[in-house]
mmCIF file of C-alpha atoms in Angstrom:
data_model
loop_
_atom_site.group_PDB
_atom_site.id
_atom_site.type_symbol
_atom_site.label_atom_id
_atom_site.label_comp_id
_atom_site.label_asym_id
_atom_site.label_seq_id
_atom_site.Cartn_x
_atom_site.Cartn_y
_atom_site.Cartn_z
ATOM 1 C CA MET A 2 -4.317 14.042 19.404
ATOM 2 C CA ASN A 3 -6.287 10.782 19.061
ATOM 3 C CA VAL A 4 -8.967 12.197 16.532
ATOM 4 C CA ARG A 5 -12.045 10.459 14.953
ATOM 5 C CA ARG A 6 -13.513 10.076 11.029
ATOM 6 C CA VAL A 7 -15.869 11.458 7.652
ATOM 7 C CA GLY A 8 -18.335 11.763 3.987
ATOM 8 C CA CYS A 9 -19.447 10.706 0.128
ATOM 9 C CA LEU A 10 -21.678 9.415 -2.529
ATOM 10 C CA PHE A 11 -22.931 5.923 -3.696
ATOM 11 C CA PHE A 12 -20.653 6.507 -6.974
ATOM 12 C CA ARG A 13 -17.440 6.896 -5.675
ATOM 13 C CA SER A 14 -17.820 4.143 -3.096
ATOM 14 C CA GLN A 15 -19.116 1.499 -5.529
ATOM 15 C CA CYS A 16 -16.317 2.421 -7.588
ATOM 16 C CA LEU A 17 -13.617 2.191 -4.807
ATOM 17 C CA THR A 18 -14.811 -0.633 -3.822
ATOM 18 C CA ARG A 19 -14.406 -2.239 -6.956
ATOM 19 C CA GLY A 20 -11.130 -0.332 -7.202
ATOM 20 C CA VAL A 21 -12.190 1.818 -10.205
ATOM 21 C CA LEU A 22 -10.933 5.063 -9.305
ATOM 22 C CA THR A 23 -7.401 5.580 -9.173
ATOM 23 C CA SER A 24 -6.459 8.344 -6.466
ATOM 24 C CA ALA A 25 -6.575 11.565 -9.242
ATOM 25 C CA GLN A 26 -9.622 10.391 -10.171
ATOM 26 C CA GLN A 27 -10.872 10.312 -6.573
ATOM 27 C CA ARG A 28 -10.966 13.998 -5.749
ATOM 28 C CA THR A 29 -12.733 16.534 -6.910
ATOM 29 C CA ASP A 30 -11.534 20.024 -8.051
ATOM 30 C CA GLN A 31 -12.215 21.661 -4.949
ATOM 31 C CA THR A 32 -10.747 19.203 -2.585
ATOM 32 C CA PRO A 33 -7.049 19.268 -1.761
ATOM 33 C CA PRO A 34 -4.670 16.119 -2.699
ATOM 34 C CA GLU A 35 -3.857 15.359 1.351
ATOM 35 C CA ILE A 36 -7.544 15.333 2.165
ATOM 36 C CA SER A 37 -9.563 13.104 -0.454
ATOM 37 C CA GLU A 38 -6.350 10.064 -0.564
ATOM 38 C CA LYS A 39 -7.892 7.818 2.041
ATOM 39 C CA THR A 40 -6.055 3.820 2.723
ATOM 40 C CA ARG A 41 -5.759 1.998 -0.376
ATOM 41 C CA PHE A 42 -6.811 -1.177 -0.212
ATOM 42 C CA ILE A 43 -9.346 -3.949 -1.790
ATOM 43 C CA PRO A 44 -10.691 -6.762 -0.593
ATOM 44 C CA ALA A 45 -11.108 -10.388 -2.914
ATOM 45 C CA PRO A 46 -14.106 -9.710 -4.849
ATOM 46 C CA ALA A 47 -15.692 -13.199 -3.416
ATOM 47 C CA SER A 48 -15.733 -11.392 0.102
ATOM 48 C CA LYS A 49 -19.329 -11.591 1.653
ATOM 49 C CA TYR A 50 -17.925 -9.252 4.762
ATOM 50 C CA ASP A 51 -16.984 -5.548 5.443
ATOM 51 C CA TRP A 52 -13.626 -5.067 5.326
ATOM 52 C CA ILE A 53 -11.710 -2.631 7.498
ATOM 53 C CA GLY A 54 -8.326 -1.119 6.264
ATOM 54 C CA PRO A 55 -5.260 -0.052 8.060
ATOM 55 C CA PRO A 56 -5.151 3.326 9.466
ATOM 56 C CA ASP A 57 -4.884 6.105 7.424
ATOM 57 C CA LYS A 58 -2.284 8.309 7.224
ATOM 58 C CA LEU A 59 -3.814 11.723 8.049
ATOM 59 C CA SER A 60 -7.367 10.754 9.572
ATOM 60 C CA ASN A 61 -6.310 8.203 11.753
ATOM 61 C CA LEU A 62 -8.819 6.220 10.992
ATOM 62 C CA ARG A 63 -9.396 3.194 9.645
ATOM 63 C CA PRO A 64 -11.755 2.830 6.041
ATOM 64 C CA ILE A 65 -14.066 0.223 5.765
ATOM 65 C CA ILE A 66 -15.636 -1.201 2.677
ATOM 66 C CA TYR A 67 -19.391 -2.204 2.756
ATOM 67 C CA HIS A 68 -20.278 -5.964 1.692
ATOM 68 C CA ILE A 69 -22.840 -5.510 -1.198
ATOM 69 C CA PRO A 70 -25.446 -8.267 -0.705
ATOM 70 C CA GLU A 71 -26.330 -10.157 -4.335
ATOM 71 C CA ASN A 72 -30.317 -9.466 -3.216
ATOM 72 C CA GLU A 73 -29.808 -6.399 -1.490
ATOM 73 C CA THR A 74 -33.265 -4.648 -0.658
ATOM 74 C CA THR A 75 -34.199 -1.016 -1.088
ATOM 75 C CA LEU A 76 -33.905 -0.648 2.864
ATOM 76 C CA GLU A 77 -30.342 -2.668 2.956
ATOM 77 C CA ARG A 78 -29.182 -0.300 0.347
ATOM 78 C CA LYS A 79 -30.651 2.784 1.921
ATOM 79 C CA LEU A 80 -28.386 1.363 4.955
ATOM 80 C CA ARG A 81 -25.358 0.909 2.879
ATOM 81 C CA HIS A 82 -24.867 4.211 1.396
ATOM 82 C CA LEU A 83 -25.470 6.272 4.713
ATOM 83 C CA ARG A 84 -23.045 3.985 6.089
ATOM 84 C CA GLN A 85 -20.508 4.919 3.581
ATOM 85 C CA ASP A 86 -21.846 8.520 3.501
ATOM 86 C CA THR A 87 -21.165 8.845 7.030
ATOM 87 C CA GLU A 88 -17.677 7.071 7.126
ATOM 88 C CA ASP A 89 -16.536 9.272 4.109
ATOM 89 C CA TRP A 90 -17.695 12.768 6.036
ATOM 90 C CA ASN A 91 -15.949 11.473 9.146
ATOM 91 C CA HIS A 92 -12.716 10.579 7.627
ATOM 92 C CA ASP A 93 -12.915 14.354 5.775
ATOM 93 C CA PHE A 94 -13.459 15.936 8.903
ATOM 94 C CA TRP A 95 -10.898 14.343 10.569
ATOM 95 C CA THR A 96 -8.349 14.439 8.054
ATOM 96 C CA ARG A 97 -8.770 18.286 8.154
ATOM 97 C CA GLN A 98 -8.858 18.480 11.810
ATOM 98 C CA ASN A 99 -5.519 16.854 11.704
ATOM 99 C CA ILE A 100 -3.551 18.835 9.321
ATOM 100 C CA THR A 101 -4.912 21.628 10.667
ATOM 101 C CA PHE A 102 -3.554 20.829 14.462
ATOM 102 C CA SER A 103 0.176 19.677 13.499
ATOM 103 C CA LYS A 104 0.287 22.912 11.082
ATOM 104 C CA GLU A 105 -0.829 24.838 14.224
ATOM 105 C CA LYS A 106 1.163 22.957 16.464
ATOM 106 C CA GLU A 107 4.489 23.305 14.526
ATOM 107 C CA GLU A 108 3.835 27.054 14.521
ATOM 108 C CA TYR A 109 3.439 27.249 18.110
ATOM 109 C CA ILE A 110 6.432 25.267 18.480
ATOM 110 C CA GLN A 111 8.463 27.677 16.242
ATOM 111 C CA SER A 112 7.198 30.595 18.420
ATOM 112 C CA GLN A 113 7.941 29.287 21.438
ATOM 113 C CA LEU A 114 11.437 28.500 20.376
ATOM 114 C CA LYS A 115 12.037 31.813 18.567
ATOM 115 C CA ALA A 116 10.906 33.981 21.348
ATOM 116 C CA LYS A 117 13.248 32.213 23.772
ATOM 117 C CA GLY A 118 16.407 32.552 21.032
ATOM 118 C CA LEU A 119 16.563 28.606 20.382
ATOM 119 C CA THR A 120 16.903 27.296 16.880
ATOM 120 C CA GLU A 121 14.688 24.335 15.558
ATOM 121 C CA ARG A 122 17.425 22.123 16.191
ATOM 122 C CA ASP A 123 20.014 21.627 19.179
ATOM 123 C CA GLU A 124 23.836 21.331 18.843
ATOM 124 C CA ASN A 125 23.988 17.941 17.835
ATOM 125 C CA GLY A 126 21.296 18.301 15.816
ATOM 126 C CA ARG A 127 18.293 16.963 17.554
ATOM 127 C CA LYS A 128 14.848 18.458 17.336
ATOM 128 C CA ARG A 129 13.460 20.319 20.334
ATOM 129 C CA ASN A 130 10.376 20.158 21.912
ATOM 130 C CA LEU A 131 8.687 22.115 24.134
ATOM 131 C CA ASN A 132 7.920 20.889 27.690
ATOM 132 C CA SER A 133 4.316 19.307 28.584
ATOM 133 C CA GLU A 134 3.533 22.751 30.390
ATOM 134 C CA GLU A 135 4.055 24.779 27.471
ATOM 135 C CA MET A 136 2.248 22.325 25.518
ATOM 136 C CA ALA A 137 -0.857 22.030 27.524
ATOM 137 C CA THR A 138 -0.783 25.799 26.638
ATOM 138 C CA PHE A 139 -1.668 25.428 22.497
ATOM 139 C CA TYR A 140 -3.266 21.843 23.282
ATOM 140 C CA LYS A 141 -5.809 24.134 25.435
ATOM 141 C CA HIS A 142 -5.831 26.888 23.062
ATOM 142 C CA PHE A 143 -6.984 24.567 20.427
ATOM 143 C CA LEU A 144 -9.930 22.823 21.830
ATOM 144 C CA ASP A 145 -10.675 26.638 23.327
ATOM 145 C CA LYS A 146 -10.565 28.012 19.327
ATOM 146 C CA ASN A 147 -12.286 25.266 17.976
ATOM 147 C CA TYR A 148 -14.641 24.119 20.384
ATOM 148 C CA GLU A 149 -17.698 25.350 18.225
ATOM 149 C CA LYS A 150 -16.248 23.370 15.688
ATOM 150 C CA HIS A 151 -16.389 19.739 17.445
ATOM 151 C CA ALA A 152 -19.969 20.521 19.311
ATOM 152 C CA ALA A 153 -21.372 20.969 15.430
ATOM 153 C CA TYR A 154 -19.071 17.665 14.681
ATOM 154 C CA ASN A 155 -20.456 15.903 17.886
ATOM 155 C CA LYS A 156 -24.312 16.674 16.868
ATOM 156 C CA GLU A 157 -23.865 15.396 13.728
ATOM 157 C CA TRP A 158 -21.874 12.247 14.392
ATOM 158 C CA TYR A 159 -24.839 11.438 17.148
ATOM 159 C CA GLN A 160 -27.649 12.520 14.384
ATOM 160 C CA ARG A 161 -26.358 10.104 11.611
ATOM 161 C CA ASN A 162 -25.118 7.161 14.413
ATOM 162 C CA PHE A 163 -29.165 7.518 15.127
ATOM 163 C CA THR A 164 -30.030 6.865 11.736
ATOM 164 C CA ILE A 165 -27.730 4.286 11.327
ATOM 165 C CA THR A 166 -29.048 2.077 14.401
ATOM 166 C CA THR A 167 -33.054 2.678 13.520
ATOM 167 C CA LEU A 168 -32.111 1.472 9.852
ATOM 168 C CA MET A 169 -30.305 -1.199 10.995
ATOM 169 C CA ALA A 170 -33.014 -2.701 13.323
ATOM 170 C CA ARG A 171 -35.256 -2.245 10.072
ATOM 171 C CA VAL A 172 -33.097 -3.864 8.208
ATOM 172 C CA THR A 173 -32.786 -6.548 10.813
ATOM 173 C CA LEU A 174 -36.875 -6.357 11.865
ATOM 174 C CA HIS A 175 -37.467 -7.043 7.641
ATOM 175 C CA ASN A 176 -35.035 -10.275 7.355
ATOM 176 C CA PHE A 177 -36.665 -11.764 10.538
ATOM 177 C CA TRP A 178 -40.196 -11.339 8.595
ATOM 178 C CA SER A 179 -39.146 -12.442 5.405
ATOM 179 C CA THR A 180 -37.627 -15.446 6.984
ATOM 180 C CA VAL A 181 -40.628 -16.481 9.013
ATOM 181 C CA ILE A 182 -42.696 -16.034 6.345
ATOM 182 C CA GLY A 183 -41.264 -17.664 4.127
ATOM 183 C CA ARG A 184 -40.708 -20.982 6.750
ATOM 184 C CA ALA A 185 -44.448 -20.057 6.993
ATOM 185 C CA ARG A 186 -44.933 -20.844 3.009
ATOM 186 C CA SER A 187 -42.672 -23.650 2.845
ATOM 187 C CA LYS A 188 -44.555 -25.537 5.434
ATOM 188 C CA SER A 189 -47.728 -24.263 3.938
ATOM 189 C CA LYS A 190 -47.338 -25.786 0.484
ATOM 190 C CA PRO A 191 -48.367 -29.414 -0.184
ATOM 191 C CA THR A 192 -46.076 -31.837 -1.437
ATOM 192 C CA THR A 193 -46.576 -34.293 -4.031
ATOM 193 C CA LEU A 194 -45.293 -37.511 -4.072
ATOM 194 C CA SER A 195 -44.394 -39.034 -7.075
ATOM 195 C CA LYS A 196 -44.691 -43.239 -7.840
#
């Protein structure tokens, strides 16, 4: 099952960006270790672009480290924080969902094999699998059971994306006007000629 991404705070994102925190320090006391350990990668310090890392082994999502511009405005900082928070929120959601899915899938396969009187492995030592119709029953049950959770996730996802898009438009407009005003001011200044 292909799944999507995660939520956290400014300090943590800054420390991760700079590689300050170790995996153990990234976790909170309430978060199991398998939940919070994201794929580790660190872009070059002089990078001027967002960096996208390899897919995380638990969430299947690519972590993003957002570039921090030198003269970052308050609005740009707010946008970056919201994007990082959404990234972390998405990662956490899909990590938890994937762990639950894998655990329940394995339990379902084991129970079906047991009901048929079969062991986990065949006589050649290969792991037994169920056919597609048997697995379709599990998939439908899992989706039905998690319907409300997925609906709440989608609602939050759309709200976050709308807010991010609105902030991006505001940043773009602000940068555009700053450029226009800066050019107008530089043209209106009288130039002095030296003899």
